[in-house]
Coordinates of N, CA and C in Angstrom, one line a residue:
M1 N 6.5 -38.4 -14.4 CA 5.4 -39.2 -13.9 C 5.9 -40.0 -12.7
I2 N 5.1 -39.9 -11.6 CA 5.5 -40.7 -10.5 C 4.5 -41.9 -10.3
A3 N 3.3 -41.7 -10.8 CA 2.3 -42.8 -10.8 C 1.2 -42.5 -11.7
Y4 N 0.4 -43.6 -12.0 CA -0.9 -43.3 -12.7 C -1.8 -44.5 -12.4
T5 N -3.1 -44.2 -12.6 CA -4.1 -45.2 -12.5 C -4.9 -45.2 -13.8
G6 N -5.5 -46.4 -14.2 CA -6.2 -46.4 -15.4 C -5.4 -46.8 -16.6
D7 N -5.9 -46.5 -17.8 CA -5.2 -46.8 -19.0 C -4.6 -45.6 -19.6
V8 N -3.3 -45.4 -19.3 CA -2.6 -44.2 -19.8 C -1.4 -44.7 -20.6
T9 N -1.1 -44.0 -21.7 CA 0.0 -44.4 -22.5 C 0.9 -43.1 -22.7
F10 N 2.2 -43.3 -22.9 CA 3.2 -42.2 -22.9 C 3.9 -42.3 -24.2
T11 N 4.2 -41.1 -24.8 CA 4.9 -41.0 -26.0 C 5.9 -39.8 -25.9
G12 N 7.2 -40.0 -26.1 CA 8.1 -38.9 -26.1 C 7.9 -38.1 -27.3
K13 N 8.0 -36.8 -27.2 CA 7.8 -35.8 -28.3 C 9.0 -34.9 -28.3
S14 N 9.4 -34.4 -29.5 CA 10.4 -33.4 -29.7 C 9.7 -32.1 -29.5
S15 N 10.5 -31.1 -29.0 CA 9.9 -29.8 -28.8 C 9.5 -29.1 -30.1
A16 N 10.1 -29.6 -31.2 CA 9.8 -29.0 -32.5 C 8.5 -29.5 -33.1
E17 N 7.9 -30.6 -32.5 CA 6.7 -31.2 -33.1 C 5.5 -30.4 -32.6
G18 N 4.4 -30.4 -33.4 CA 3.2 -29.7 -33.0 C 2.1 -30.7 -32.7
G19 N 1.0 -30.2 -32.2 CA -0.2 -31.1 -31.9 C 0.1 -32.0 -30.7
I20 N 0.7 -31.6 -29.7 CA 1.1 -32.4 -28.6 C 0.0 -32.3 -27.5
A21 N -0.4 -33.4 -26.9 CA -1.4 -33.3 -25.9 C -0.9 -33.7 -24.5
G22 N -1.5 -33.1 -23.5 CA -1.3 -33.4 -22.1 C 0.2 -33.6 -21.7
F23 N 1.0 -32.6 -21.7 CA 2.4 -32.8 -21.6 C 2.9 -32.9 -20.2
V24 N 4.0 -33.6 -20.1 CA 4.8 -33.7 -18.9 C 6.2 -33.4 -19.3
K25 N 6.8 -32.4 -18.6 CA 8.1 -32.0 -18.9 C 9.1 -33.2 -18.6
D26 N 10.1 -33.4 -19.5 CA 11.1 -34.4 -19.2 C 12.4 -33.8 -18.8
A27 N 12.9 -32.9 -19.5 CA 14.1 -32.2 -19.2 C 14.3 -30.9 -20.0
V28 N 15.2 -30.1 -19.7 CA 15.4 -28.9 -20.4 C 16.9 -28.8 -20.9
S29 N 17.1 -28.4 -22.1 CA 18.4 -28.2 -22.6 C 18.4 -27.0 -23.5
G30 N 19.6 -26.5 -23.8 CA 19.7 -25.4 -24.7 C 19.1 -25.6 -26.1
E31 N 18.9 -26.9 -26.4 CA 18.4 -27.2 -27.8 C 16.9 -27.2 -27.8
G32 N 16.2 -27.1 -26.6 CA 14.8 -27.2 -26.6 C 14.3 -27.9 -25.4
T33 N 13.0 -28.1 -25.3 CA 12.5 -28.8 -24.1 C 11.8 -30.1 -24.5
P34 N 12.5 -31.2 -24.3 CA 11.8 -32.5 -24.6 C 10.6 -32.6 -23.7
I35 N 9.5 -33.1 -24.2 CA 8.3 -33.3 -23.5 C 7.7 -34.7 -23.7
M36 N 6.8 -35.1 -22.9 CA 6.2 -36.4 -23.0 C 4.7 -36.2 -23.1
E37 N 4.0 -36.9 -24.0 CA 2.6 -36.8 -24.2 C 2.0 -38.0 -23.4
A38 N 1.0 -37.7 -22.6 CA 0.2 -38.7 -21.9 C -1.2 -38.7 -22.4
E39 N -1.7 -39.8 -22.8 CA -3.1 -40.0 -23.3 C -3.8 -41.1 -22.7
G40 N -5.1 -41.0 -22.6 CA -5.9 -42.2 -22.1 C -6.9 -41.7 -21.1
S41 N -7.4 -42.7 -20.3 CA -8.3 -42.4 -19.3 C -7.7 -42.9 -18.0
G42 N -7.8 -42.1 -16.9 CA -7.2 -42.4 -15.6 C -6.7 -41.1 -15.0
T43 N -5.9 -41.3 -14.0 CA -5.3 -40.2 -13.2 C -3.8 -40.3 -13.3
L44 N -3.2 -39.2 -13.7 CA -1.7 -39.1 -13.8 C -1.2 -38.3 -12.7
Y45 N -0.2 -38.8 -12.0 CA 0.5 -38.0 -10.9 C 1.9 -37.6 -11.3
V46 N 2.2 -36.4 -11.2 CA 3.5 -35.9 -11.7 C 4.1 -35.1 -10.5
A47 N 5.4 -35.0 -10.5 CA 6.2 -34.3 -9.5 C 7.6 -34.0 -10.1
E48 N 8.3 -33.1 -9.4 CA 9.7 -32.9 -9.8 C 10.5 -32.5 -8.6
Q49 N 11.4 -33.4 -8.1 CA 12.3 -33.2 -7.1 C 11.8 -32.5 -5.8
G50 N 10.5 -32.9 -5.5 CA 9.9 -32.3 -4.3 C 9.5 -30.9 -4.3
K51 N 9.5 -30.3 -5.5 CA 9.1 -28.9 -5.7 C 7.6 -28.8 -5.5
K52 N 7.2 -27.6 -5.1 CA 5.8 -27.3 -5.0 C 5.2 -27.1 -6.4
V53 N 3.9 -27.5 -6.6 CA 3.3 -27.4 -7.9 C 2.2 -26.3 -7.7
Q54 N 2.2 -25.4 -8.7 CA 1.2 -24.3 -8.7 C 0.4 -24.6 -10.0
I55 N -0.9 -24.6 -9.9 CA -1.8 -24.7 -11.1 C -2.3 -23.3 -11.5
L56 N -2.0 -22.9 -12.7 CA -2.4 -21.6 -13.2 C -3.5 -21.8 -14.2
S57 N -4.6 -21.0 -14.2 CA -5.6 -21.1 -15.2 C -5.5 -19.9 -16.1
L58 N -5.3 -20.1 -17.3 CA -5.2 -19.1 -18.3 C -6.5 -18.9 -19.1
D59 N -6.9 -17.7 -19.2 CA -8.1 -17.3 -20.0 C -7.7 -17.4 -21.5
A60 N -8.7 -17.4 -22.3 CA -8.5 -17.4 -23.8 C -7.6 -16.2 -24.2
D61 N -6.6 -16.5 -24.9 CA -5.6 -15.5 -25.4 C -4.7 -14.9 -24.3
E62 N -4.8 -15.4 -23.0 CA -3.9 -15.0 -22.0 C -2.6 -15.8 -22.1
S63 N -1.5 -15.1 -22.0 CA -0.2 -15.8 -22.1 C 0.7 -15.5 -21.0
I64 N 1.6 -16.5 -20.7 CA 2.6 -16.3 -19.7 C 3.9 -16.9 -20.3
S65 N 5.0 -16.4 -19.7 CA 6.3 -16.9 -20.1 C 6.9 -17.6 -18.8
V66 N 7.2 -18.9 -19.0 CA 7.7 -19.7 -17.8 C 9.1 -20.2 -18.1
N67 N 9.9 -20.1 -17.1 CA 11.3 -20.7 -17.2 C 11.1 -22.2 -17.6
G68 N 11.8 -22.7 -18.6 CA 11.7 -24.0 -19.0 C 11.9 -25.1 -18.0
T69 N 12.7 -24.8 -17.0 CA 12.9 -25.8 -15.9 C 11.7 -25.9 -14.9
D70 N 10.8 -24.9 -15.0 CA 9.7 -24.8 -14.1 C 8.3 -25.2 -14.7
V71 N 8.3 -25.6 -15.9 CA 7.1 -26.1 -16.5 C 6.9 -27.6 -16.3
L72 N 5.9 -28.0 -15.5 CA 5.7 -29.4 -15.2 C 4.7 -30.0 -16.2
G73 N 3.7 -29.3 -16.6 CA 2.7 -29.8 -17.6 C 1.7 -28.8 -18.0
F74 N 1.0 -29.1 -19.0 CA -0.1 -28.2 -19.5 C -1.1 -29.0 -20.3
E75 N -2.3 -28.5 -20.4 CA -3.4 -29.2 -21.1 C -3.2 -29.1 -22.6
K76 N -3.8 -30.0 -23.3 CA -3.7 -30.1 -24.8 C -4.1 -28.8 -25.5
K77 N -5.1 -28.1 -24.9 CA -5.6 -26.9 -25.6 C -4.7 -25.7 -25.4
I78 N -3.7 -25.8 -24.6 CA -2.7 -24.7 -24.5 C -1.8 -24.7 -25.7
D79 N -1.6 -23.5 -26.2 CA -0.6 -23.3 -27.3 C 0.7 -23.0 -26.6
Y80 N 1.8 -23.5 -27.2 CA 3.1 -23.2 -26.6 C 4.2 -22.9 -27.7
E81 N 5.2 -22.2 -27.2 CA 6.4 -22.0 -28.0 C 7.6 -22.0 -27.1
I82 N 8.7 -22.6 -27.5 CA 9.9 -22.7 -26.7 C 10.9 -21.9 -27.4
S83 N 11.5 -20.9 -26.6 CA 12.6 -20.1 -27.2 C 13.4 -19.5 -26.0
T84 N 14.5 -18.9 -26.4 CA 15.3 -18.2 -25.4 C 14.7 -16.8 -25.2
V85 N 14.9 -16.2 -24.0 CA 14.4 -14.9 -23.7 C 15.2 -13.9 -24.4
G86 N 14.6 -13.0 -25.2 CA 15.3 -12.0 -26.0 C 16.2 -11.2 -25.1
G87 N 17.4 -11.0 -25.6 CA 18.5 -10.2 -24.9 C 19.2 -10.9 -23.9
L88 N 18.5 -11.9 -23.3 CA 19.2 -12.7 -22.2 C 20.1 -13.8 -22.7
S89 N 19.8 -14.2 -24.0 CA 20.6 -15.3 -24.5 C 22.0 -14.8 -24.8
Q90 N 22.2 -13.5 -25.1 CA 23.5 -13.0 -25.3 C 24.2 -12.6 -24.0
A91 N 23.5 -12.5 -22.9 CA 24.0 -12.0 -21.7 C 24.8 -13.1 -20.9
A92 N 24.4 -14.4 -21.2 CA 25.1 -15.5 -20.5 C 25.1 -16.7 -21.4
A93 N 26.1 -17.5 -21.1 CA 26.3 -18.7 -21.9 C 25.0 -19.6 -21.7
G94 N 24.4 -20.0 -22.8 CA 23.3 -20.9 -22.8 C 21.9 -20.1 -22.7
G95 N 22.0 -18.8 -22.3 CA 20.7 -18.1 -22.3 C 19.8 -18.6 -21.2
L96 N 18.5 -18.2 -21.4 CA 17.4 -18.6 -20.5 C 16.3 -19.2 -21.4
T97 N 16.1 -20.5 -21.3 CA 15.1 -21.1 -22.2 C 13.7 -21.0 -21.5
N98 N 12.7 -20.4 -22.1 CA 11.4 -20.2 -21.6 C 10.4 -20.9 -22.5
V99 N 9.2 -21.2 -21.9 CA 8.1 -21.7 -22.6 C 7.0 -20.7 -22.6
F100 N 6.6 -20.2 -23.7 CA 5.5 -19.2 -23.8 C 4.2 -20.0 -24.0
L101 N 3.3 -19.8 -23.0 CA 2.1 -20.6 -23.0 C 0.9 -19.7 -23.2
T102 N -0.1 -20.1 -24.0 CA -1.3 -19.2 -24.3 C -2.5 -20.1 -24.1
G103 N -3.5 -19.5 -23.3 CA -4.7 -20.2 -23.0 C -5.8 -20.1 -24.1
P104 N -6.9 -20.8 -23.8 CA -7.4 -21.1 -22.5 C -6.9 -22.5 -22.0
G105 N -6.8 -22.7 -20.7 CA -6.5 -24.0 -20.1 C -5.6 -23.8 -18.9
E106 N -5.2 -25.0 -18.3 CA -4.4 -25.0 -17.1 C -3.0 -25.4 -17.4
V107 N -2.1 -24.8 -16.5 CA -0.7 -25.0 -16.6 C -0.2 -25.4 -15.2
A108 N 0.7 -26.4 -15.1 CA 1.3 -26.7 -13.9 C 2.8 -26.2 -13.9
V109 N 3.1 -25.4 -12.9 CA 4.4 -24.7 -12.8 C 5.0 -25.2 -11.4
T110 N 6.3 -25.4 -11.4 CA 6.9 -25.8 -10.1 C 7.8 -24.7 -9.6
T111 N 7.8 -24.7 -8.2 CA 8.7 -23.7 -7.5 C 9.4 -24.4 -6.3
H112 N 10.5 -23.9 -6.0 CA 11.2 -24.3 -4.8 C 10.6 -23.4 -3.7
G113 N 9.8 -23.9 -2.8 CA 9.1 -23.1 -1.8 C 7.9 -22.4 -2.3
D114 N 7.3 -21.5 -1.5 CA 6.1 -20.8 -1.9 C 6.5 -19.6 -2.8
P115 N 5.8 -19.5 -3.9 CA 6.1 -18.5 -4.9 C 5.7 -17.1 -4.3
V116 N 6.4 -16.1 -4.8 CA 6.1 -14.7 -4.5 C 5.7 -14.0 -5.8
V117 N 4.5 -13.4 -5.8 CA 4.0 -12.8 -7.0 C 4.1 -11.3 -6.8
M118 N 4.7 -10.6 -7.8 CA 4.9 -9.2 -7.7 C 4.3 -8.5 -8.9
T119 N 4.1 -7.2 -8.8 CA 3.7 -6.4 -10.0 C 4.8 -5.4 -10.3
P120 N 5.0 -5.2 -11.6 CA 6.0 -4.3 -12.0 C 5.8 -2.8 -11.6
P121 N 6.8 -2.0 -11.5 CA 8.2 -2.3 -11.8 C 8.8 -3.2 -10.7
V122 N 9.6 -4.1 -11.2 CA 10.4 -5.0 -10.2 C 11.6 -5.5 -10.9
T123 N 12.7 -5.7 -10.1 CA 13.9 -6.2 -10.6 C 14.2 -7.6 -9.9
T124 N 14.5 -8.6 -10.7 CA 14.7 -9.9 -10.1 C 16.0 -10.6 -10.5
D125 N 16.4 -11.6 -9.7 CA 17.5 -12.4 -10.1 C 17.0 -13.4 -11.1
P126 N 17.7 -13.6 -12.2 CA 17.2 -14.5 -13.2 C 17.2 -16.0 -12.7
D127 N 18.0 -16.3 -11.7 CA 18.0 -17.7 -11.2 C 16.9 -17.9 -10.2
A128 N 16.2 -16.9 -9.8 CA 15.0 -17.1 -8.9 C 13.7 -16.8 -9.7
T129 N 13.8 -16.3 -10.9 CA 12.6 -15.9 -11.6 C 12.0 -17.1 -12.3
V130 N 10.7 -17.3 -12.0 CA 9.9 -18.5 -12.5 C 9.1 -18.2 -13.7
A131 N 8.3 -17.1 -13.7 CA 7.3 -16.8 -14.7 C 6.9 -15.3 -14.7
W132 N 6.3 -14.9 -15.8 CA 5.8 -13.5 -15.9 C 4.8 -13.4 -17.0
S133 N 3.9 -12.4 -16.9 CA 2.9 -12.2 -17.9 C 3.6 -11.9 -19.2
A134 N 3.1 -12.5 -20.3 CA 3.8 -12.4 -21.6 C 3.8 -11.0 -22.2
N135 N 2.9 -10.2 -21.7 CA 2.9 -8.8 -22.2 C 4.1 -8.0 -21.6
L136 N 4.8 -8.5 -20.6 CA 6.0 -7.9 -20.1 C 7.2 -8.3 -20.8
S137 N 8.1 -7.4 -21.1 CA 9.4 -7.8 -21.8 C 10.5 -7.4 -20.9
P138 N 11.1 -8.4 -20.2 CA 12.2 -8.1 -19.3 C 13.5 -7.6 -20.1
S139 N 14.2 -6.7 -19.5 CA 15.5 -6.3 -20.0 C 16.5 -6.8 -19.0
I140 N 17.7 -6.9 -19.5 CA 18.8 -7.4 -18.6 C 19.5 -6.2 -18.1
G141 N 19.8 -6.2 -16.9 CA 20.6 -5.1 -16.2 C 21.7 -5.7 -15.4
T142 N 22.7 -4.8 -15.1 CA 23.8 -5.3 -14.3 C 23.9 -4.4 -13.1
N143 N 24.5 -4.9 -12.0 CA 24.7 -4.2 -10.8 C 26.1 -4.7 -10.3
K144 N 27.1 -4.4 -11.1 CA 28.4 -4.9 -10.9 C 29.3 -3.8 -10.2
T145 N 29.8 -4.2 -9.1 CA 30.7 -3.3 -8.3 C 32.1 -3.9 -8.5
I146 N 33.0 -3.1 -9.1 CA 34.3 -3.6 -9.3 C 35.3 -2.9 -8.3
E147 N 35.8 -3.7 -7.4 CA 36.8 -3.2 -6.4 C 38.0 -4.1 -6.4
I148 N 39.0 -3.8 -7.1 CA 40.2 -4.6 -7.2 C 39.9 -6.1 -7.4
G149 N 39.2 -6.4 -8.5 CA 38.9 -7.8 -8.8 C 37.7 -8.4 -8.1
Q150 N 37.0 -7.6 -7.3 CA 35.8 -8.2 -6.6 C 34.5 -7.7 -7.3
T151 N 33.5 -8.6 -7.4 CA 32.2 -8.2 -8.0 C 31.1 -8.5 -7.0
S152 N 30.0 -7.9 -7.2 CA 28.8 -8.2 -6.3 C 28.3 -9.6 -6.7
G153 N 27.5 -10.1 -5.8 CA 26.9 -11.4 -6.0 C 25.8 -11.5 -7.0
E154 N 25.2 -10.3 -7.3 CA 24.0 -10.3 -8.2 C 24.4 -9.5 -9.4
Q155 N 25.2 -10.1 -10.3 CA 25.8 -9.4 -11.4 C 24.7 -9.1 -12.5
L156 N 23.9 -10.1 -12.8 CA 22.8 -9.9 -13.8 C 21.5 -9.9 -13.2
Q157 N 20.6 -9.0 -13.7 CA 19.3 -8.8 -13.1 C 18.3 -8.6 -14.3
M158 N 17.1 -9.1 -14.0 CA 16.0 -8.9 -15.0 C 15.1 -7.8 -14.5
Q159 N 14.9 -6.8 -15.4 CA 14.1 -5.6 -15.0 C 12.8 -5.7 -15.8
F160 N 11.7 -5.7 -15.0 CA 10.4 -5.7 -15.6 C 9.7 -4.4 -15.4
T161 N 9.1 -3.8 -16.4 CA 8.4 -2.5 -16.4 C 7.0 -2.7 -17.0
G162 N 6.2 -1.8 -16.8 CA 4.8 -1.9 -17.3 C 3.8 -1.7 -16.3
S163 N 2.6 -1.4 -16.7 CA 1.5 -1.1 -15.7 C 0.6 -2.3 -15.5
E164 N 0.7 -3.3 -16.3 CA -0.2 -4.5 -16.2 C 0.6 -5.8 -16.2
G165 N 0.3 -6.7 -15.4 CA 1.0 -8.0 -15.4 C 1.6 -8.4 -14.1
F166 N 2.2 -9.5 -14.0 CA 2.8 -10.0 -12.8 C 4.1 -10.7 -13.1
V167 N 4.9 -10.9 -12.0 CA 6.2 -11.6 -12.1 C 6.2 -12.6 -10.9
V168 N 6.6 -13.8 -11.2 CA 6.6 -14.8 -10.1 C 8.1 -15.2 -9.9
V169 N 8.5 -15.1 -8.6 CA 9.8 -15.6 -8.2 C 9.7 -16.6 -7.1
Q170 N 10.8 -17.4 -6.9 CA 10.8 -18.4 -5.8 C 11.9 -18.0 -4.9
P171 N 11.8 -18.5 -3.6 CA 12.8 -18.2 -2.6 C 14.0 -19.2 -2.7
Y172 N 14.5 -19.2 -4.0 CA 15.6 -20.2 -4.2 C 16.2 -19.8 -5.6
E173 N 17.5 -19.8 -5.7 CA 18.2 -19.5 -6.9 C 18.6 -20.8 -7.6
E174 N 18.0 -21.1 -8.8 CA 18.2 -22.4 -9.5 C 19.7 -22.5 -9.8
G175 N 20.4 -21.5 -10.1 CA 21.9 -21.6 -10.4 C 22.1 -22.1 -11.7
G176 N 23.1 -21.5 -12.4 CA 23.6 -22.0 -13.7 C 22.8 -21.4 -14.9
Q177 N 21.7 -20.7 -14.6 CA 21.0 -20.1 -15.8 C 21.8 -18.9 -16.3
M178 N 22.2 -18.1 -15.4 CA 22.9 -16.8 -15.7 C 24.3 -16.8 -15.1

């Protein structure tokens, strides 16, 4: 929260609790995503480190998977689940914590710079990957070149296949995820 007008109250919530309304992301850890509930009447202004904010409208039963560090907020009517991305948690220490969001409703996602939206098949750097259609299941791939102790800069990669859906990347590598 950077500002608000009107009568708004805030309550910290654990990621394990249900029935949460109007969330604002607080922080992400390997243990889950602490969130904050904002209730009342007024206008709430949110931001994160100068990142760009993208508002996504999800239809009923439409789902997306968003990197936990890139979820800024979502409406009360959005269902959510926080977990590590299958297969990726074993690939790197700490794994990749994502929030799976199901509509209907609006979701606020943050990106460093303008997002790039692609359709599969596509291979991405996990540190630049922001979100994808939940019907896509990324697999982890490697592109490691070993030459007398040297490796390539893009050792781990996410591979998305399928005929329907989208993948969102940002022109920035968050670092430390993989």
